[in-house]
CSV table of C-alpha atoms in Angstrom, one decimal:
chain,number,residue,atom,x,y,z
A,131,MET,CA,0.0,0.0,0.0
A,132,ILE,CA,1.2,3.5,-0.9
A,133,LYS,CA,-0.5,6.6,0.3
A,134,VAL,CA,0.4,10.2,-0.5
A,135,PHE,CA,-1.0,12.9,1.8
A,136,PHE,CA,-1.1,16.5,0.6
A,137,GLY,CA,-2.9,19.8,1.3
A,138,LYS,CA,-2.6,23.5,1.7
A,139,ASP,CA,-2.0,23.4,5.5
A,140,PRO,CA,1.1,21.3,6.1
A,141,GLY,CA,0.4,21.0,9.8
A,142,TYR,CA,-3.1,19.5,9.2
A,143,THR,CA,-1.8,17.2,6.4
A,144,SER,CA,0.9,15.9,8.8
A,145,HIS,CA,-1.7,15.5,11.6
A,146,LEU,CA,-4.1,13.5,9.3
A,147,ALA,CA,-1.2,11.3,8.0
A,148,HIS,CA,0.0,10.5,11.5
A,149,LYS,CA,-3.5,9.7,12.6
A,150,GLU,CA,-3.9,7.1,9.9
A,151,TRP,CA,-0.4,5.9,10.4
A,152,GLU,CA,-1.1,5.1,14.1
A,153,LYS,CA,-4.2,3.2,13.1
A,154,LEU,CA,-2.2,1.2,10.5
A,155,LEU,CA,0.5,0.2,13.0
A,156,LYS,CA,-2.1,-0.7,15.7
A,157,ALA,CA,-4.0,-2.9,13.2
A,158,ASN,CA,-0.7,-4.7,12.5
A,159,GLY,CA,0.3,-5.3,16.1
A,160,ASN,CA,2.5,-2.1,16.4
A,161,PRO,CA,5.4,-3.4,14.4
A,162,ASP,CA,8.8,-1.8,13.9
A,163,PHE,CA,8.9,0.9,11.3
A,164,GLU,CA,11.3,3.3,9.5
A,165,VAL,CA,11.0,7.0,9.3
A,166,TYR,CA,12.6,9.3,6.7
A,167,ASP,CA,12.6,13.0,6.0
A,168,GLY,CA,12.6,14.2,2.3
A,169,PHE,CA,14.7,17.2,3.2
A,170,GLN,CA,17.4,15.0,4.6
A,171,ASN,CA,17.2,11.6,2.9
A,172,PRO,CA,17.7,11.3,-0.9
A,173,VAL,CA,15.2,9.4,-3.0
A,174,SER,CA,17.9,6.7,-3.6
A,175,GLU,CA,18.0,6.0,0.2
A,176,LEU,CA,14.2,5.8,0.3
A,177,LEU,CA,14.2,3.3,-2.5
A,178,ASP,CA,16.8,1.1,-0.7
A,179,SER,CA,14.4,1.0,2.2
A,180,PHE,CA,11.3,0.3,0.2
A,181,GLN,CA,13.0,-2.6,-1.7
A,182,SER,CA,14.8,-4.2,1.2
A,183,MET,CA,13.1,-6.9,3.3
A,184,SER,CA,12.5,-6.6,7.0
A,185,ILE,CA,14.6,-9.0,9.0
A,186,PHE,CA,12.2,-9.5,11.9
A,187,GLU,CA,8.8,-8.7,10.4
A,188,GLU,CA,6.8,-10.2,7.6
A,189,LYS,CA,5.8,-6.7,6.4
A,190,LYS,CA,7.7,-3.4,6.3
A,191,PHE,CA,6.3,0.0,7.2
A,192,VAL,CA,7.9,3.3,6.1
A,193,PHE,CA,6.9,6.9,6.8
A,194,VAL,CA,8.3,9.7,4.7
A,195,SER,CA,7.7,13.3,5.9
A,196,ASN,CA,8.5,16.4,3.8
A,197,ALA,CA,8.1,14.6,0.4
A,198,TYR,CA,8.6,17.9,-1.3
A,199,PHE,CA,9.6,16.1,-4.6
A,200,PHE,CA,6.0,15.6,-5.4
A,201,MET,CA,5.3,19.3,-5.4
A,202,ASP,CA,5.6,21.6,-8.5
A,203,SER,CA,9.2,21.9,-9.6
A,204,LYS,CA,9.2,25.6,-8.8
A,205,ALA,CA,8.2,24.9,-5.2
A,206,ARG,CA,10.9,22.3,-4.6
A,207,LYS,CA,13.4,23.7,-2.2
A,208,GLY,CA,15.0,20.7,-0.6
A,209,SER,CA,18.6,20.1,0.7
A,210,ILE,CA,19.4,17.7,-2.1
A,211,LYS,CA,20.3,18.7,-5.7
A,212,GLU,CA,17.6,17.8,-8.2
A,213,SER,CA,20.2,16.2,-10.4
A,214,ALA,CA,21.1,13.8,-7.6
A,215,GLN,CA,17.6,12.5,-7.1
A,216,ASP,CA,16.6,9.2,-8.6
A,217,TYR,CA,13.1,10.2,-9.7
A,218,ALA,CA,13.1,7.6,-12.5
A,219,GLY,CA,13.7,4.9,-9.9
A,220,LEU,CA,10.9,6.3,-7.7
A,221,GLU,CA,8.5,6.3,-10.7
A,222,ASP,CA,9.4,2.7,-11.4
A,223,TYR,CA,8.8,1.7,-7.8
A,224,LEU,CA,5.4,3.5,-7.6
A,225,LEU,CA,4.3,1.7,-10.7
A,226,ASN,CA,5.5,-1.7,-9.3
A,227,PRO,CA,5.7,-1.5,-5.5
A,228,SER,CA,6.6,-4.3,-3.2
A,229,GLU,CA,3.6,-6.0,-1.7
A,230,ASP,CA,5.6,-6.5,1.5
A,231,THR,CA,6.0,-2.8,2.2
A,232,ASP,CA,3.5,-0.1,3.1
A,233,VAL,CA,4.6,3.5,2.5
A,234,PHE,CA,3.1,6.8,3.7
A,235,PHE,CA,4.4,10.0,1.9
A,236,VAL,CA,3.5,13.4,3.5
A,237,VAL,CA,3.8,16.3,1.1
A,238,PRO,CA,4.3,19.8,2.6
A,239,GLY,CA,1.9,21.4,0.1
A,240,ASP,CA,0.0,20.5,-3.0
A,241,VAL,CA,1.2,17.8,-5.4
A,242,ALA,CA,1.9,18.6,-9.1
A,243,LYS,CA,-0.1,16.8,-11.7
A,244,THR,CA,2.7,16.6,-14.2
A,245,GLY,CA,6.5,16.1,-14.4
A,246,SER,CA,8.8,13.6,-12.7
A,247,PRO,CA,8.2,11.8,-10.5
A,248,ASN,CA,4.6,13.1,-10.2
A,249,LYS,CA,3.2,11.3,-13.3
A,250,SER,CA,3.5,8.0,-11.5
A,251,LEU,CA,1.0,9.2,-8.9
A,252,SER,CA,-1.8,8.3,-11.3
A,253,SER,CA,-0.8,4.7,-10.8
A,254,PRO,CA,-3.6,2.4,-9.4
A,255,THR,CA,-1.1,1.3,-6.8
A,256,VAL,CA,-1.0,4.8,-5.3
A,257,SER,CA,-3.7,6.4,-3.1
A,258,LEU,CA,-3.8,10.2,-3.0
A,259,VAL,CA,-5.2,11.6,0.2
A,260,CYS,CA,-6.2,15.3,0.1
A,261,ALA,CA,-6.1,16.9,3.5
A,262,ASP,CA,-8.9,19.4,3.0
A,263,ILE,CA,-8.6,22.4,5.3
A,264,PRO,CA,-11.0,21.7,8.2
A,265,SER,CA,-13.9,24.1,8.7
A,266,ASP,CA,-14.1,26.3,11.7
A,267,ASN,CA,-16.7,23.9,13.3
A,268,ASP,CA,-14.3,21.0,12.7
A,269,MET,CA,-11.5,22.8,14.5
A,270,ILE,CA,-13.7,23.6,17.4
A,271,LEU,CA,-14.9,20.0,17.6
A,272,TYR,CA,-11.2,19.0,17.5
A,273,ALA,CA,-10.6,21.2,20.5
A,274,TYR,CA,-13.4,19.4,22.4
A,275,GLN,CA,-11.8,16.1,21.4
A,276,ARG,CA,-8.4,17.1,22.6
A,277,ALA,CA,-9.9,18.4,25.8
A,278,LYS,CA,-11.5,15.0,26.5
A,279,GLU,CA,-8.3,13.2,25.8
A,280,GLU,CA,-6.5,15.5,28.3
A,281,GLN,CA,-9.4,15.2,30.8
A,282,CYS,CA,-9.9,18.9,30.5
A,283,ASP,CA,-12.7,21.2,29.3
A,284,ILE,CA,-12.9,24.1,26.9
A,285,ASN,CA,-16.0,26.2,26.2
A,286,ARG,CA,-17.0,27.1,22.6
A,287,GLU,CA,-16.2,30.8,23.0
A,288,ALA,CA,-12.7,30.0,24.1
A,289,ALA,CA,-12.2,27.6,21.2
A,290,ALA,CA,-13.5,30.2,18.7
A,291,LEU,CA,-11.2,32.9,20.0
A,292,LEU,CA,-8.2,30.5,19.8
A,293,LEU,CA,-9.2,29.7,16.2
A,294,GLU,CA,-9.3,33.4,15.5
A,295,ARG,CA,-5.9,34.1,17.1
A,296,THR,CA,-4.2,31.2,15.3
A,297,LYS,CA,-5.7,32.2,11.9
A,298,GLY,CA,-6.8,28.6,11.2
A,299,ASP,CA,-3.2,27.4,11.2
A,300,PHE,CA,-3.7,23.8,12.5
A,301,LEU,CA,-0.2,23.4,14.0
A,302,ALA,CA,-0.5,26.7,15.9
A,303,PHE,CA,-4.0,25.8,17.0
A,304,GLU,CA,-2.9,22.4,18.4
A,305,ASN,CA,0.3,23.7,20.1
A,306,ASN,CA,-1.7,26.5,21.8
A,307,LEU,CA,-4.3,23.9,22.9
A,308,ASN,CA,-1.6,21.9,24.5
A,309,LYS,CA,-0.3,25.0,26.3
A,310,LEU,CA,-3.8,25.9,27.5
A,311,PHE,CA,-4.5,22.4,28.9
A,312,THR,CA,-1.2,22.5,30.7
A,313,TYR,CA,-2.1,25.8,32.3
A,314,THR,CA,-5.7,24.9,33.4
A,315,LYS,CA,-8.2,22.0,33.3
A,316,ASN,CA,-11.1,24.4,32.4
A,317,VAL,CA,-10.2,26.7,29.5
A,318,VAL,CA,-12.3,29.9,29.2
A,319,VAL,CA,-11.9,33.0,27.1
A,320,GLN,CA,-9.8,34.8,29.6
A,321,ASP,CA,-7.2,32.0,29.5
A,322,VAL,CA,-6.9,32.4,25.7
A,323,ILE,CA,-6.6,36.2,26.0
A,324,GLU,CA,-3.7,35.8,28.5
A,325,LEU,CA,-1.9,32.9,27.0
A,326,VAL,CA,-2.5,33.1,23.2
A,327,TYR,CA,-1.1,36.2,21.6
A,328,ARG,CA,-2.4,38.0,18.6
A,329,PRO,CA,-2.2,36.3,15.2
A,330,LEU,CA,1.2,35.7,13.7
A,331,GLU,CA,0.6,38.1,10.8
A,332,ASP,CA,0.0,40.9,13.3
A,333,ASN,CA,3.2,40.2,15.1
A,334,ILE,CA,5.2,40.0,11.9
A,335,PHE,CA,3.6,43.3,10.7
A,336,SER,CA,4.7,44.8,14.0
A,337,ILE,CA,8.3,43.6,13.4
A,338,VAL,CA,8.4,44.9,9.9
A,339,SER,CA,6.9,48.2,10.9
A,340,LEU,CA,9.6,48.6,13.6
A,341,LEU,CA,12.4,47.6,11.2
A,342,VAL,CA,11.5,50.2,8.6
A,343,LYS,CA,11.5,52.8,11.3
A,344,GLY,CA,15.0,51.6,12.5
A,345,GLU,CA,13.7,50.4,15.8
A,346,VAL,CA,15.8,47.2,15.7
A,347,SER,CA,15.8,46.5,19.5
A,348,LYS,CA,12.1,46.5,19.7
A,349,ALA,CA,11.8,44.4,16.6
A,350,LEU,CA,14.2,41.8,18.0
A,351,HIS,CA,12.2,41.7,21.2
A,352,VAL,CA,9.0,40.8,19.3
A,353,TYR,CA,10.9,38.2,17.2
A,354,GLN,CA,12.4,36.6,20.3
A,355,ASP,CA,8.9,36.5,21.9
A,356,LEU,CA,7.6,34.6,18.9
A,357,THR,CA,10.5,32.0,19.0
A,358,MET,CA,9.8,31.5,22.7
A,359,LYS,CA,6.2,30.6,21.7
A,360,GLY,CA,7.4,27.8,19.5
A,361,TYR,CA,7.6,29.4,16.0
A,362,ASP,CA,10.7,28.6,14.0
A,363,ALA,CA,12.4,30.5,11.3
A,364,LEU,CA,10.9,28.4,8.4
A,365,SER,CA,7.4,29.1,9.7
A,366,LEU,CA,8.0,32.8,10.0
A,367,LEU,CA,9.9,33.4,6.7
A,368,PRO,CA,6.8,33.2,4.4
A,369,VAL,CA,4.9,35.7,6.6
A,370,PHE,CA,7.9,38.1,6.5
A,371,ALA,CA,8.1,37.7,2.7
A,372,SER,CA,4.4,38.4,2.4
A,373,GLN,CA,4.6,41.6,4.4
A,374,PHE,CA,7.6,42.9,2.4
A,375,SER,CA,6.1,41.8,-0.9
A,376,ASN,CA,2.9,43.7,-0.2
A,377,MET,CA,5.0,46.8,0.7
A,378,ALA,CA,7.1,46.4,-2.5
A,379,GLN,CA,4.0,46.2,-4.7
A,380,VAL,CA,2.5,49.3,-3.1
A,381,LYS,CA,5.8,51.1,-3.4
A,382,ALA,CA,6.2,50.2,-7.1
A,383,LEU,CA,2.7,51.5,-8.0
A,384,ALA,CA,3.3,54.7,-5.9
A,385,GLU,CA,6.6,55.3,-7.7
A,386,GLU,CA,4.7,55.0,-11.0
A,387,GLY,CA,2.5,57.9,-9.9
A,388,LEU,CA,-0.7,56.1,-8.8
A,389,LYS,CA,-2.7,57.5,-5.9
A,390,LYS,CA,-3.6,55.7,-2.8
A,391,ASP,CA,-7.1,54.7,-3.8
A,392,ASP,CA,-6.0,53.6,-7.3
A,393,ILE,CA,-3.3,51.4,-5.7
A,394,ALA,CA,-5.8,49.9,-3.3
A,395,GLN,CA,-8.1,49.0,-6.2
A,396,GLU,CA,-5.3,47.6,-8.3
A,397,LEU,CA,-4.0,45.3,-5.5
A,398,SER,CA,-7.4,44.6,-4.0
A,399,LEU,CA,-6.3,46.1,-0.7
A,400,LYS,CA,-8.1,48.3,1.8
A,401,PRO,CA,-7.1,52.0,1.5
A,402,GLY,CA,-5.9,52.0,5.1
A,403,VAL,CA,-3.5,49.1,4.4
A,404,VAL,CA,-2.1,51.0,1.5
A,405,TYR,CA,-1.7,54.2,3.6
A,406,TYR,CA,0.3,52.4,6.3
A,407,ALA,CA,2.4,50.5,3.7
A,408,LEU,CA,3.3,53.8,2.0
A,409,LYS,CA,4.0,55.4,5.4
A,410,ASP,CA,6.2,52.6,6.6
A,411,SER,CA,8.1,52.3,3.3
A,412,ALA,CA,8.9,56.0,3.1
A,413,SER,CA,12.6,55.3,3.8
A,414,LEU,CA,12.8,52.4,1.4
A,415,SER,CA,12.8,52.4,-2.4
A,416,PHE,CA,11.2,49.7,-4.5
A,417,VAL,CA,14.7,48.4,-5.4
A,418,THR,CA,15.7,48.2,-1.8
A,419,LEU,CA,12.5,46.2,-1.0
A,420,LEU,CA,13.4,43.8,-3.8
A,421,SER,CA,16.8,43.4,-2.1
A,422,VAL,CA,15.1,42.6,1.2
A,423,LEU,CA,12.9,39.9,-0.5
A,424,LYS,CA,16.0,38.4,-2.3
A,425,ASP,CA,17.8,38.2,1.1
A,426,LEU,CA,14.9,36.5,2.7
A,427,GLY,CA,14.8,34.0,-0.1
A,428,GLN,CA,18.5,33.3,0.5
A,429,ILE,CA,17.9,32.8,4.2
A,430,GLU,CA,15.3,30.2,3.4
A,431,LYS,CA,17.7,28.5,1.0
A,432,ASP,CA,20.5,28.5,3.5
A,433,ILE,CA,18.2,26.9,6.1
A,434,LYS,CA,16.8,24.2,3.9
A,435,ILE,CA,19.8,23.4,1.7
A,436,ASN,CA,22.8,24.3,3.8
A,437,GLN,CA,21.2,23.4,7.1
A,438,ASP,CA,22.1,26.7,8.6
A,439,ASP,CA,20.7,27.8,12.0
A,440,GLY,CA,17.4,29.5,11.0
A,441,ASP,CA,17.0,31.4,14.3
A,442,LEU,CA,20.5,32.8,14.0
A,443,LYS,CA,20.0,33.8,10.4
A,444,MET,CA,16.7,35.6,11.2
A,445,THR,CA,18.2,37.3,14.3
A,446,LEU,CA,21.1,38.6,12.2
A,447,PHE,CA,18.7,39.8,9.4
A,448,ILE,CA,16.7,41.8,12.0
A,449,ALA,CA,19.8,43.1,13.9
A,450,GLN,CA,21.5,44.3,10.7
A,451,PHE,CA,18.3,45.6,9.0
A,452,ALA,CA,18.9,49.3,9.6
A,453,LYS,CA,22.5,49.2,8.7
A,454,THR,CA,21.9,47.1,5.6
A,455,TYR,CA,18.8,48.7,4.1
A,456,LEU,CA,18.2,52.1,5.9
A,457,ARG,CA,21.7,53.4,6.2
A,458,ARG,CA,20.8,55.4,9.3
A,459,THR,CA,21.3,55.2,13.0
A,460,VAL,CA,19.8,52.3,14.8
A,461,ARG,CA,17.6,53.0,17.8
């Protein structure tokens, strides 16, 4: 059996895959299994595992997280060179898999419909499992379920506020649930207010706003607060890039002579958002903002491919922002 899990929320996709994985292992008497990471283990190593027999068990079970190679080629940002990946071998295996091996692949995004090795996903031997983003009601029901498992309680208002503050991000929702249940056995709205901070996008917006004003120390404080809450550099980078990308688009249109309302209409943004983007980017040119986005992309590459320390990279990016991009005194 081969199953490929994919979806728009990597946290929920992983949750769904692990849930089914646990059922599979339990149904087979909790056998030994092997776990691999697509960011760390080349496809050739995965194939060796799939095709080798288990010494102690009749059947073999393999779980592969971060199977990024099933994503669109433009979205593939793994630590292994594409030229070094044995995609042809993976395609052959998916078309003719071993009956003695069950494999779960977890894709950190959507799968591509064409290209190598994705064309083999249409094989009848492969089951594609789309992890549809759960509805708000599903998330609240999940909070009830987790509360029951932890012998705790959470009321609907508290669960709804938690969902709002985590912006529907399943991993953030679950991590904060665990924190709340550790803090109290009966979670109410006030607990969420005190323990679950405002949405991540708001925090990143705050950091970006502080950075463009040269207030590096305050920006570092907010960033360090986020890392203490469990966010890592890879989860924060896309939000940073989104904020600076919006600012760059607004700046580009403004430099072309468009007025605030015209920019808002062009980018489908609220006039207030455009106003603050223009205000915050007053000390930055469009070219400089492109440089910021390029450097953020390099940081992501360094973390994924070179295995650099993500937290250190982001801390240095923030600490050196004013000197690198503003060319003015840091406060």
